[in-house]
Structure formats: structure tokens, C-alpha cells
Amino acid sequence: MSSGCCSDDQDDGDEDSDSSIHSAIHNDRETPSSLYSKCINESNRHNPLIKISREEADLCNAFTKCIRHDSGYNGFYLQPMHKCSSSTHISVVPFELLLRIIRWAIGSHLNIRVLGVLSCVCRGFYLLANDNSIWRDICFKLWPVWLTYNNNNIGCNNQLSYLSSMNYTSWREMAIYRPQVLYHGCYLCRVTYVRTGEPEIGSSYKPVFKVVYYRGIRFHVSSNQISMFTAPSDPSSIVAVLSKSHQSLSSSMDVSLVGNNNNNNSNSEAVMKTAVSGTLLKGTYEWYDHDSIVCTLHQFPDKQNRPSIRRRQHLGPVIPQLTVTFTIKFKIGNKRGCLHNQLLWDSYVIHTFDKSSASESTTVLELTNQHFPPCRFVRVRNFIPDVTASPL
């Protein structure tokens, strides 16, 4: 097929980068600090987002003219490389059906990297991957509330004027450049500080402790769910807990104790031991501004503190007397040439309500760079499922 195809070196580079990230997360020989630094450096080496320029718009127009004026295409986007092939070629598939297949490849979990791979195959797939309807539906999936409201007001005929008012020339440019949360990984940060302890008996010197713990944040495409796990364990345990967090919303510790059948027993036991000492918060998030989101999180009761089954049957359902709600506001930023790979803490409010005394209190935390550093994005390959339940 006559087109500018990409070489296999680029794909191999992406695979090497992904494998290095995976090995950095699951390597138990290294310290948590080195694991965290390696994850951040490897994830920022290759930027998965493609920058749009005027040359790409000209490239789409050039490919369209070539296909229209080339007699070998006969109005189709694709043509077989060998004319004497006896099997049915993909070029006979209608244009609408090809778009339907691409929508299934993207899926409801928004595997947008598939479009980048397709655009490197040939001119026909490049035009299919840049189809305006696909990128429009991606934008509606990323910002459902804002775009649905604005689309109902402006109408379908004025979509170009709406994009111009948002300083975008196409839906693809909007889906890439507009601030968004990334779903194919998690945001990690390392918190380090020094505190003094009480002097021991017979000593006049106070011991000094270096406290190090990690915080991981994961966003889910469905229902705008968010999970945040904080623990004094290595990043691999943080990622393991976040990978299980979306399966159940009933208990924080139940999710973290589910082992992976593909790993050995030692790795599962290590994850279980480190996960118990952490805190898992779950909730939802919504867009507050163009580049900021507000997250409402709740801490679920620990399984160890629950009454026994026999006692619950005697007393009936146990209603927690103390309800704690965490309201966090993040700003989405860019770092080192990568888009949307940083979460900046803007505000942190803890609201406590005691049902027994009907009293409530609100605490506003002071956000310092030492205790609340920016969270950097790290790609995790198993966060994107291979099989989707529904198309885009």
C-alpha cells in the first residue's frame, strides 16, 4: 500500500518504555524512592499525545486529494498491496463499518492510543483515525456535562463556531489540548518530611525520624469515579491497590486484599501486608473550571472494626455515627513537555458530621509543597482492558 508507513522502531521503542515502567513498578529489589523516580522518568520519556500543527491539517488534505485523484483507489480509502490475492481484502469493507470497528477498538474505556497506531499504518487509516465524528464523541466522553449542555444550546450546525469560541479548530485538537484527567494510569506523589520523637530513658537527645509515604490517585471513565490510596509502602503496592479499587465500592480493605492470580504468593502477601496499613478513599469528581476539578471522597469503615455477623444479626444494621467527607480541588497542569500529567493541590477541606450529637465541623488544611507535592502521572498498561463491553 503506497503510503508513508511508520517503521517498527517506533513501536519497539514504545514497547520498551512500557516494559521498563512495568518492571520499575514491580521490581522489589529497589528502594521505594528509586522506584518512584524511575516510574516518573520513564513515563515522561515518550509523550503519548501528538501535538497538532498546521502541517498535519495540510497532510489530511493532501491524503484526501491523493485518494480522490488516484484511479487505483476507486473512491475507497484503502487498496490491496497485491492485486492477485484470492482472499477478501479489508478495502471492500464500507467506510461506515470501518469507523464502527475503530469505535469498538477505542471502547468505552477510551483507548485513544489505538488512533495513533492506526494513523501510522497508511493514508487510508490516517484519515479514518482523524475522522471528525470519532473525536467529537471522545470529547463528549471526556467532558459530558459541559459539552451536552452547550451542544443543546448552540445546535449541531454551529459546532464550528463553538470550537472557535473555545480557541480550537477541530474536535481532535480539543480532545488533545484541553485540560483533562488521564485514565490509562495513575497520579503518584512522594511525601517526605522529618519529625522529632520523644527522648528515650537515660538519653537527653530527641530522636529524629524521616517519614516517607506515597499517595496514588486514579480516575475512572465510568461515572466519574476517583480512588485515592495513601500508604507508607512502595509504589508497586499503591498501583496494585488502585488496580483493584474500581471493582467494589463497599469496602476499602476488601479491595486491597484481593490477590492477583498471575503473581506468585510472595508478591500477593507483600501487597496484602502493605495495603492494610494504608487508607483508601473513594468518591466522585466533577469539573469546576476549565482546568480544575473538585473531588468528593469518603472513607469506608475498616473490616476489622466491624462487629461480627452474629452481633449484626442481633443488633440489626449498624449505622456509622461519624461521617467524614473529604473535598479536594485539583488543578491540571503540564510538566516537561507532557500534557495533563500533573495534579496540583488547590484546596483541601475535611467535613465531619457526628450523628449522635448532631454536631459538624469543617477543617481547612494548609497546603504546603512538603506535605502536598504535585502528583505526576505514570502510565499503567493493565489499567486499560483488552476487551471492552461497549463501543465509543
PDB file of C-alpha atoms in Angstrom, residues 112-364:
ATOM      1  CA  ILE A 112      -7.163   6.696  22.371  1.00  0.00           C
ATOM      2  CA  ARG A 113      -3.673   5.313  21.696  1.00  0.00           C
ATOM      3  CA  VAL A 114      -5.283   2.998  19.131  1.00  0.00           C
ATOM      4  CA  LEU A 115      -5.893   6.002  16.881  1.00  0.00           C
ATOM      5  CA  GLY A 116      -2.210   6.905  16.988  1.00  0.00           C
ATOM      6  CA  VAL A 117      -1.258   3.378  15.952  1.00  0.00           C
ATOM      7  CA  LEU A 118      -3.813   3.318  13.121  1.00  0.00           C
ATOM      8  CA  SER A 119      -2.654   6.658  11.743  1.00  0.00           C
ATOM      9  CA  CYS A 120       0.852   5.204  11.261  1.00  0.00           C
ATOM     10  CA  VAL A 121      -0.309   2.353   9.001  1.00  0.00           C
ATOM     11  CA  CYS A 122      -1.275   4.070   5.740  1.00  0.00           C
ATOM     12  CA  ARG A 123      -3.050   7.078   4.276  1.00  0.00           C
ATOM     13  CA  GLY A 124      -6.477   5.487   4.489  1.00  0.00           C
ATOM     14  CA  PHE A 125      -6.178   4.584   8.163  1.00  0.00           C
ATOM     15  CA  TYR A 126      -4.716   8.020   8.848  1.00  0.00           C
ATOM     16  CA  LEU A 127      -7.873   9.643   7.526  1.00  0.00           C
ATOM     17  CA  LEU A 128     -10.079   7.178   9.399  1.00  0.00           C
ATOM     18  CA  ALA A 129      -8.227   7.856  12.655  1.00  0.00           C
ATOM     19  CA  ASN A 130      -8.725  11.599  12.141  1.00  0.00           C
ATOM     20  CA  ASP A 131     -12.438  11.344  11.439  1.00  0.00           C
ATOM     21  CA  ASN A 132     -14.279  14.267  12.988  1.00  0.00           C
ATOM     22  CA  SER A 133     -17.181  12.206  14.372  1.00  0.00           C
ATOM     23  CA  ILE A 134     -14.872   9.940  16.387  1.00  0.00           C
ATOM     24  CA  TRP A 135     -13.039  12.816  18.038  1.00  0.00           C
ATOM     25  CA  ARG A 136     -16.318  14.587  18.710  1.00  0.00           C
ATOM     26  CA  ASP A 137     -17.625  11.566  20.628  1.00  0.00           C
ATOM     27  CA  ILE A 138     -14.329  11.385  22.529  1.00  0.00           C
ATOM     28  CA  CYS A 139     -14.808  14.995  23.626  1.00  0.00           C
ATOM     29  CA  PHE A 140     -18.354  14.224  24.773  1.00  0.00           C
ATOM     30  CA  LYS A 141     -16.975  11.283  26.757  1.00  0.00           C
ATOM     31  CA  LEU A 142     -14.269  13.391  28.400  1.00  0.00           C
ATOM     32  CA  TRP A 143     -16.496  16.372  29.252  1.00  0.00           C
ATOM     33  CA  PRO A 144     -20.081  15.026  29.195  1.00  0.00           C
ATOM     34  CA  VAL A 145     -21.805  17.727  31.257  1.00  0.00           C
ATOM     35  CA  TRP A 146     -20.306  20.806  29.656  1.00  0.00           C
ATOM     36  CA  LEU A 147     -20.492  19.671  26.047  1.00  0.00           C
ATOM     37  CA  THR A 148     -24.004  18.217  26.308  1.00  0.00           C
ATOM     38  CA  TYR A 149     -25.303  21.470  27.771  1.00  0.00           C
ATOM     39  CA  ASN A 150     -23.518  23.638  25.225  1.00  0.00           C
ATOM     40  CA  ASN A 151     -24.425  21.375  22.317  1.00  0.00           C
ATOM     41  CA  ASN A 152     -28.128  21.569  23.201  1.00  0.00           C
ATOM     42  CA  ASN A 153     -27.894  25.350  23.221  1.00  0.00           C
ATOM     43  CA  ILE A 154     -25.765  26.013  20.142  1.00  0.00           C
ATOM     44  CA  GLY A 155     -27.189  23.274  17.909  1.00  0.00           C
ATOM     45  CA  CYS A 156     -25.331  20.899  15.628  1.00  0.00           C
ATOM     46  CA  ASN A 157     -24.932  23.441  12.818  1.00  0.00           C
ATOM     47  CA  ASN A 158     -22.935  25.851  14.961  1.00  0.00           C
ATOM     48  CA  GLN A 159     -20.326  23.411  16.231  1.00  0.00           C
ATOM     49  CA  LEU A 160     -17.514  25.132  14.338  1.00  0.00           C
ATOM     50  CA  SER A 161     -18.419  28.451  15.902  1.00  0.00           C
ATOM     51  CA  TYR A 162     -18.455  26.786  19.313  1.00  0.00           C
ATOM     52  CA  LEU A 163     -14.973  25.340  18.729  1.00  0.00           C
ATOM     53  CA  SER A 164     -13.758  28.749  17.598  1.00  0.00           C
ATOM     54  CA  SER A 165     -15.118  30.322  20.773  1.00  0.00           C
ATOM     55  CA  MET A 166     -13.087  27.759  22.751  1.00  0.00           C
ATOM     56  CA  ASN A 167      -9.966  28.607  20.681  1.00  0.00           C
ATOM     57  CA  TYR A 168      -9.900  25.212  18.973  1.00  0.00           C
ATOM     58  CA  THR A 169     -10.007  24.451  15.261  1.00  0.00           C
ATOM     59  CA  SER A 170     -11.264  20.845  15.455  1.00  0.00           C
ATOM     60  CA  TRP A 171     -12.613  18.260  17.868  1.00  0.00           C
ATOM     61  CA  ARG A 172      -9.300  16.411  17.702  1.00  0.00           C
ATOM     62  CA  GLU A 173      -7.377  19.468  18.799  1.00  0.00           C
ATOM     63  CA  MET A 174      -9.826  19.985  21.644  1.00  0.00           C
ATOM     64  CA  ALA A 175      -9.552  16.344  22.776  1.00  0.00           C
ATOM     65  CA  ILE A 176      -5.758  16.617  22.926  1.00  0.00           C
ATOM     66  CA  TYR A 177      -5.091  20.104  24.235  1.00  0.00           C
ATOM     67  CA  ARG A 178      -7.996  20.838  26.555  1.00  0.00           C
ATOM     68  CA  PRO A 179      -7.147  20.086  30.226  1.00  0.00           C
ATOM     69  CA  GLN A 180      -8.342  16.599  31.144  1.00  0.00           C
ATOM     70  CA  VAL A 181      -7.656  13.726  33.509  1.00  0.00           C
ATOM     71  CA  LEU A 182      -5.809  10.705  32.147  1.00  0.00           C
ATOM     72  CA  TYR A 183      -7.309   7.249  32.599  1.00  0.00           C
ATOM     73  CA  HIS A 184      -4.574   4.887  31.377  1.00  0.00           C
ATOM     74  CA  GLY A 185      -2.532   5.165  34.574  1.00  0.00           C
ATOM     75  CA  CYS A 186      -2.427   6.857  37.950  1.00  0.00           C
ATOM     76  CA  TYR A 187      -1.023  10.011  39.523  1.00  0.00           C
ATOM     77  CA  LEU A 188       1.702   9.393  42.119  1.00  0.00           C
ATOM     78  CA  CYS A 189       3.486  11.635  44.587  1.00  0.00           C
ATOM     79  CA  ARG A 190       6.053  11.041  47.300  1.00  0.00           C
ATOM     80  CA  VAL A 191       5.758  12.863  50.624  1.00  0.00           C
ATOM     81  CA  THR A 192       8.919  13.212  52.721  1.00  0.00           C
ATOM     82  CA  TYR A 193       9.374  15.130  55.950  1.00  0.00           C
ATOM     83  CA  VAL A 194      11.396  14.962  59.175  1.00  0.00           C
ATOM     84  CA  ARG A 195       9.876  14.844  62.649  1.00  0.00           C
ATOM     85  CA  THR A 196      11.330  14.588  66.141  1.00  0.00           C
ATOM     86  CA  GLY A 197      10.338  11.960  68.671  1.00  0.00           C
ATOM     87  CA  GLU A 198      10.417  11.605  72.416  1.00  0.00           C
ATOM     88  CA  PRO A 199      13.814  11.016  74.063  1.00  0.00           C
ATOM     89  CA  GLU A 200      14.500   7.550  75.393  1.00  0.00           C
ATOM     90  CA  ILE A 201      15.066   6.766  79.053  1.00  0.00           C
ATOM     91  CA  GLY A 202      18.544   7.823  80.099  1.00  0.00           C
ATOM     92  CA  SER A 203      19.115   9.947  76.998  1.00  0.00           C
ATOM     93  CA  SER A 204      18.810  13.700  76.659  1.00  0.00           C
ATOM     94  CA  TYR A 205      18.689  13.719  72.859  1.00  0.00           C
ATOM     95  CA  LYS A 206      15.469  13.511  70.895  1.00  0.00           C
ATOM     96  CA  PRO A 207      15.476  11.032  68.018  1.00  0.00           C
ATOM     97  CA  VAL A 208      14.830  12.292  64.509  1.00  0.00           C
ATOM     98  CA  PHE A 209      12.676  10.282  62.099  1.00  0.00           C
ATOM     99  CA  LYS A 210      12.452  10.615  58.335  1.00  0.00           C
ATOM    100  CA  VAL A 211       8.868   9.888  57.285  1.00  0.00           C
ATOM    101  CA  VAL A 212       8.254   8.760  53.697  1.00  0.00           C
ATOM    102  CA  TYR A 213       4.908   7.705  52.264  1.00  0.00           C
ATOM    103  CA  TYR A 214       3.264   7.660  48.850  1.00  0.00           C
ATOM    104  CA  ARG A 215      -0.096   8.788  47.560  1.00  0.00           C
ATOM    105  CA  GLY A 216      -1.747   7.432  44.419  1.00  0.00           C
ATOM    106  CA  ILE A 217      -4.803   8.816  42.604  1.00  0.00           C
ATOM    107  CA  ARG A 218      -6.720   7.036  39.867  1.00  0.00           C
ATOM    108  CA  PHE A 219      -9.619   8.315  37.766  1.00  0.00           C
ATOM    109  CA  HIS A 220     -12.217   6.033  36.193  1.00  0.00           C
ATOM    110  CA  VAL A 221     -14.049   6.721  32.957  1.00  0.00           C
ATOM    111  CA  SER A 222     -17.383   5.341  34.158  1.00  0.00           C
ATOM    112  CA  SER A 223     -19.474   7.527  36.469  1.00  0.00           C
ATOM    113  CA  ASN A 224     -16.596   9.949  37.096  1.00  0.00           C
ATOM    114  CA  GLN A 225     -15.237   7.837  39.934  1.00  0.00           C
ATOM    115  CA  ILE A 226     -11.954   8.502  41.712  1.00  0.00           C
ATOM    116  CA  SER A 227      -9.832   6.454  44.113  1.00  0.00           C
ATOM    117  CA  MET A 228      -7.016   7.783  46.308  1.00  0.00           C
ATOM    118  CA  PHE A 229      -4.763   5.485  48.297  1.00  0.00           C
ATOM    119  CA  THR A 230      -2.131   6.650  50.797  1.00  0.00           C
ATOM    120  CA  ALA A 231       0.329   4.215  52.380  1.00  0.00           C
ATOM    121  CA  PRO A 232       3.948   4.063  53.606  1.00  0.00           C
ATOM    122  CA  SER A 233       4.706   1.342  51.067  1.00  0.00           C
ATOM    123  CA  ASP A 234       6.427   1.209  47.706  1.00  0.00           C
ATOM    124  CA  PRO A 235       4.700   2.449  44.505  1.00  0.00           C
ATOM    125  CA  SER A 236       4.061  -1.103  43.293  1.00  0.00           C
ATOM    126  CA  SER A 237       1.688  -1.683  46.220  1.00  0.00           C
ATOM    127  CA  ILE A 238      -0.051   1.627  45.528  1.00  0.00           C
ATOM    128  CA  VAL A 239      -0.630   0.646  41.897  1.00  0.00           C
ATOM    129  CA  ALA A 240      -1.800  -2.848  42.909  1.00  0.00           C
ATOM    130  CA  VAL A 241      -4.459  -1.432  45.234  1.00  0.00           C
ATOM    131  CA  LEU A 242      -5.640   1.151  42.700  1.00  0.00           C
ATOM    132  CA  SER A 243      -5.961  -1.538  40.028  1.00  0.00           C
ATOM    133  CA  LYS A 244      -8.494  -3.350  42.233  1.00  0.00           C
ATOM    134  CA  SER A 245     -10.247  -0.287  43.626  1.00  0.00           C
ATOM    135  CA  HIS A 246     -12.828   0.088  40.860  1.00  0.00           C
ATOM    136  CA  GLN A 247     -14.230  -3.435  41.281  1.00  0.00           C
ATOM    137  CA  SER A 248     -16.055  -2.747  44.539  1.00  0.00           C
ATOM    138  CA  LEU A 249     -17.194   0.346  46.429  1.00  0.00           C
ATOM    139  CA  SER A 250     -18.303  -1.401  49.591  1.00  0.00           C
ATOM    140  CA  SER A 251     -15.042  -1.773  51.490  1.00  0.00           C
ATOM    141  CA  SER A 252     -11.585  -0.254  51.303  1.00  0.00           C
ATOM    142  CA  MET A 253      -9.664  -3.168  52.748  1.00  0.00           C
ATOM    143  CA  ASP A 254     -11.514  -5.863  50.816  1.00  0.00           C
ATOM    144  CA  VAL A 255     -10.275  -4.395  47.559  1.00  0.00           C
ATOM    145  CA  SER A 256      -6.664  -4.191  48.652  1.00  0.00           C
ATOM    146  CA  LEU A 257      -6.555  -7.777  49.886  1.00  0.00           C
ATOM    147  CA  VAL A 258      -7.575  -9.357  46.584  1.00  0.00           C
ATOM    148  CA  GLY A 259      -4.512 -11.075  45.171  1.00  0.00           C
ATOM    149  CA  ASN A 260      -3.587 -11.391  41.511  1.00  0.00           C
ATOM    150  CA  ASN A 261      -3.588 -14.955  40.256  1.00  0.00           C
ATOM    151  CA  ASN A 262      -0.810 -14.215  37.795  1.00  0.00           C
ATOM    152  CA  ASN A 263       1.638 -13.234  40.551  1.00  0.00           C
ATOM    153  CA  ASN A 264       3.281 -15.585  42.975  1.00  0.00           C
ATOM    154  CA  ASN A 265       2.260 -15.951  46.584  1.00  0.00           C
ATOM    155  CA  SER A 266       5.134 -13.853  47.880  1.00  0.00           C
ATOM    156  CA  ASN A 267       4.101 -10.837  45.839  1.00  0.00           C
ATOM    157  CA  SER A 268       0.474 -11.224  46.935  1.00  0.00           C
ATOM    158  CA  GLU A 269       1.447 -11.426  50.583  1.00  0.00           C
ATOM    159  CA  ALA A 270       3.661  -8.358  50.222  1.00  0.00           C
ATOM    160  CA  VAL A 271       0.801  -6.384  48.710  1.00  0.00           C
ATOM    161  CA  MET A 272      -1.557  -7.532  51.471  1.00  0.00           C
ATOM    162  CA  LYS A 273       0.803  -6.523  54.261  1.00  0.00           C
ATOM    163  CA  THR A 274       1.496  -3.065  52.858  1.00  0.00           C
ATOM    164  CA  ALA A 275      -2.099  -2.381  51.835  1.00  0.00           C
ATOM    165  CA  VAL A 276      -3.550  -2.942  55.301  1.00  0.00           C
ATOM    166  CA  SER A 277      -1.604  -0.005  56.754  1.00  0.00           C
ATOM    167  CA  GLY A 278      -2.871   2.428  54.121  1.00  0.00           C
ATOM    168  CA  THR A 279      -6.018   4.486  53.704  1.00  0.00           C
ATOM    169  CA  LEU A 280      -8.245   4.180  50.648  1.00  0.00           C
ATOM    170  CA  LEU A 281     -10.702   6.957  49.802  1.00  0.00           C
ATOM    171  CA  LYS A 282     -13.346   6.656  47.092  1.00  0.00           C
ATOM    172  CA  GLY A 283     -15.785   9.084  45.597  1.00  0.00           C
ATOM    173  CA  THR A 284     -16.635  11.109  42.527  1.00  0.00           C
ATOM    174  CA  TYR A 285     -15.242  14.148  40.762  1.00  0.00           C
ATOM    175  CA  GLU A 286     -16.723  16.908  38.624  1.00  0.00           C
ATOM    176  CA  TRP A 287     -15.350  19.758  36.584  1.00  0.00           C
ATOM    177  CA  TYR A 288     -15.198  23.039  38.453  1.00  0.00           C
ATOM    178  CA  ASP A 289     -13.450  25.208  35.885  1.00  0.00           C
ATOM    179  CA  HIS A 290     -11.670  24.903  32.560  1.00  0.00           C
ATOM    180  CA  ASP A 291      -8.587  23.368  34.179  1.00  0.00           C
ATOM    181  CA  SER A 292      -9.709  22.324  37.670  1.00  0.00           C
ATOM    182  CA  ILE A 293     -11.810  19.545  39.190  1.00  0.00           C
ATOM    183  CA  VAL A 294     -13.469  19.065  42.578  1.00  0.00           C
ATOM    184  CA  CYS A 295     -13.316  15.609  44.178  1.00  0.00           C
ATOM    185  CA  THR A 296     -15.664  14.423  46.926  1.00  0.00           C
ATOM    186  CA  LEU A 297     -14.187  11.429  48.744  1.00  0.00           C
ATOM    187  CA  HIS A 298     -15.368   9.217  51.594  1.00  0.00           C
ATOM    188  CA  GLN A 299     -13.506   6.818  53.831  1.00  0.00           C
ATOM    189  CA  PHE A 300     -15.210   3.472  54.273  1.00  0.00           C
ATOM    190  CA  PRO A 301     -15.092   1.667  57.632  1.00  0.00           C
ATOM    191  CA  ASP A 302     -12.362  -0.869  58.190  1.00  0.00           C
ATOM    192  CA  LYS A 303     -13.407  -4.503  58.041  1.00  0.00           C
ATOM    193  CA  GLN A 304     -11.542  -5.253  61.265  1.00  0.00           C
ATOM    194  CA  ASN A 305     -13.599  -2.686  63.196  1.00  0.00           C
ATOM    195  CA  ARG A 306     -16.947  -4.050  62.052  1.00  0.00           C
ATOM    196  CA  PRO A 307     -18.991  -6.127  64.506  1.00  0.00           C
ATOM    197  CA  SER A 308     -19.281  -9.853  63.991  1.00  0.00           C
ATOM    198  CA  ILE A 309     -22.006 -11.389  61.847  1.00  0.00           C
ATOM    199  CA  ARG A 310     -23.821 -12.799  64.888  1.00  0.00           C
ATOM    200  CA  ARG A 311     -23.786  -9.405  66.580  1.00  0.00           C
ATOM    201  CA  ARG A 312     -25.022  -7.662  63.435  1.00  0.00           C
ATOM    202  CA  GLN A 313     -27.927 -10.101  63.209  1.00  0.00           C
ATOM    203  CA  HIS A 314     -28.840  -9.333  66.824  1.00  0.00           C
ATOM    204  CA  LEU A 315     -28.432  -5.563  66.659  1.00  0.00           C
ATOM    205  CA  GLY A 316     -29.546  -5.067  63.082  1.00  0.00           C
ATOM    206  CA  PRO A 317     -27.772  -2.864  60.554  1.00  0.00           C
ATOM    207  CA  VAL A 318     -25.014  -0.778  62.088  1.00  0.00           C
ATOM    208  CA  ILE A 319     -25.156   2.871  61.040  1.00  0.00           C
ATOM    209  CA  PRO A 320     -21.852   4.729  61.376  1.00  0.00           C
ATOM    210  CA  GLN A 321     -22.152   7.601  63.830  1.00  0.00           C
ATOM    211  CA  LEU A 322     -19.283   9.603  62.354  1.00  0.00           C
ATOM    212  CA  THR A 323     -19.266  10.641  58.706  1.00  0.00           C
ATOM    213  CA  VAL A 324     -16.129  12.170  57.217  1.00  0.00           C
ATOM    214  CA  THR A 325     -16.152  13.805  53.777  1.00  0.00           C
ATOM    215  CA  PHE A 326     -13.006  14.982  52.006  1.00  0.00           C
ATOM    216  CA  THR A 327     -13.415  17.729  49.405  1.00  0.00           C
ATOM    217  CA  ILE A 328     -10.301  18.276  47.312  1.00  0.00           C
ATOM    218  CA  LYS A 329      -9.802  20.660  44.429  1.00  0.00           C
ATOM    219  CA  PHE A 330      -7.112  19.889  41.870  1.00  0.00           C
ATOM    220  CA  LYS A 331      -5.700  21.901  39.010  1.00  0.00           C
ATOM    221  CA  ILE A 332      -4.464  20.056  35.941  1.00  0.00           C
ATOM    222  CA  GLY A 333      -1.061  21.145  34.693  1.00  0.00           C
ATOM    223  CA  ASN A 334       1.652  20.214  32.219  1.00  0.00           C
ATOM    224  CA  LYS A 335       5.194  19.200  33.091  1.00  0.00           C
ATOM    225  CA  ARG A 336       8.304  18.705  30.944  1.00  0.00           C
ATOM    226  CA  GLY A 337       6.502  18.979  27.632  1.00  0.00           C
ATOM    227  CA  CYS A 338       3.821  16.408  28.520  1.00  0.00           C
ATOM    228  CA  LEU A 339       0.158  17.360  28.595  1.00  0.00           C
ATOM    229  CA  HIS A 340      -2.130  16.889  31.605  1.00  0.00           C
ATOM    230  CA  ASN A 341       0.444  14.808  33.507  1.00  0.00           C
ATOM    231  CA  GLN A 342       0.357  16.774  36.762  1.00  0.00           C
ATOM    232  CA  LEU A 343      -2.211  17.373  39.511  1.00  0.00           C
ATOM    233  CA  LEU A 344      -1.718  20.491  41.627  1.00  0.00           C
ATOM    234  CA  TRP A 345      -3.403  20.746  45.037  1.00  0.00           C
ATOM    235  CA  ASP A 346      -5.602  23.841  45.187  1.00  0.00           C
ATOM    236  CA  SER A 347      -7.740  23.274  48.312  1.00  0.00           C
ATOM    237  CA  TYR A 348      -8.386  20.518  50.857  1.00  0.00           C
ATOM    238  CA  VAL A 349     -11.411  20.618  53.188  1.00  0.00           C
ATOM    239  CA  ILE A 350     -12.436  17.912  55.689  1.00  0.00           C
ATOM    240  CA  HIS A 351     -16.082  17.932  56.777  1.00  0.00           C
ATOM    241  CA  THR A 352     -17.019  15.823  59.823  1.00  0.00           C
ATOM    242  CA  PHE A 353     -20.568  15.104  60.962  1.00  0.00           C
ATOM    243  CA  ASP A 354     -21.437  13.269  64.193  1.00  0.00           C
ATOM    244  CA  LYS A 355     -24.944  11.798  64.055  1.00  0.00           C
ATOM    245  CA  SER A 356     -25.105  11.014  67.772  1.00  0.00           C
ATOM    246  CA  SER A 357     -24.633  14.643  68.844  1.00  0.00           C
ATOM    247  CA  ALA A 358     -25.785  16.244  65.559  1.00  0.00           C
ATOM    248  CA  SER A 359     -22.603  18.296  65.508  1.00  0.00           C
ATOM    249  CA  GLU A 360     -20.469  19.058  62.499  1.00  0.00           C
ATOM    250  CA  SER A 361     -17.088  20.620  61.966  1.00  0.00           C
ATOM    251  CA  THR A 362     -15.081  21.806  58.976  1.00  0.00           C
ATOM    252  CA  THR A 363     -11.300  21.816  58.772  1.00  0.00           C
ATOM    253  CA  VAL A 364      -9.370  23.581  56.022  1.00  0.00           C
TER     254      VAL A 364
END
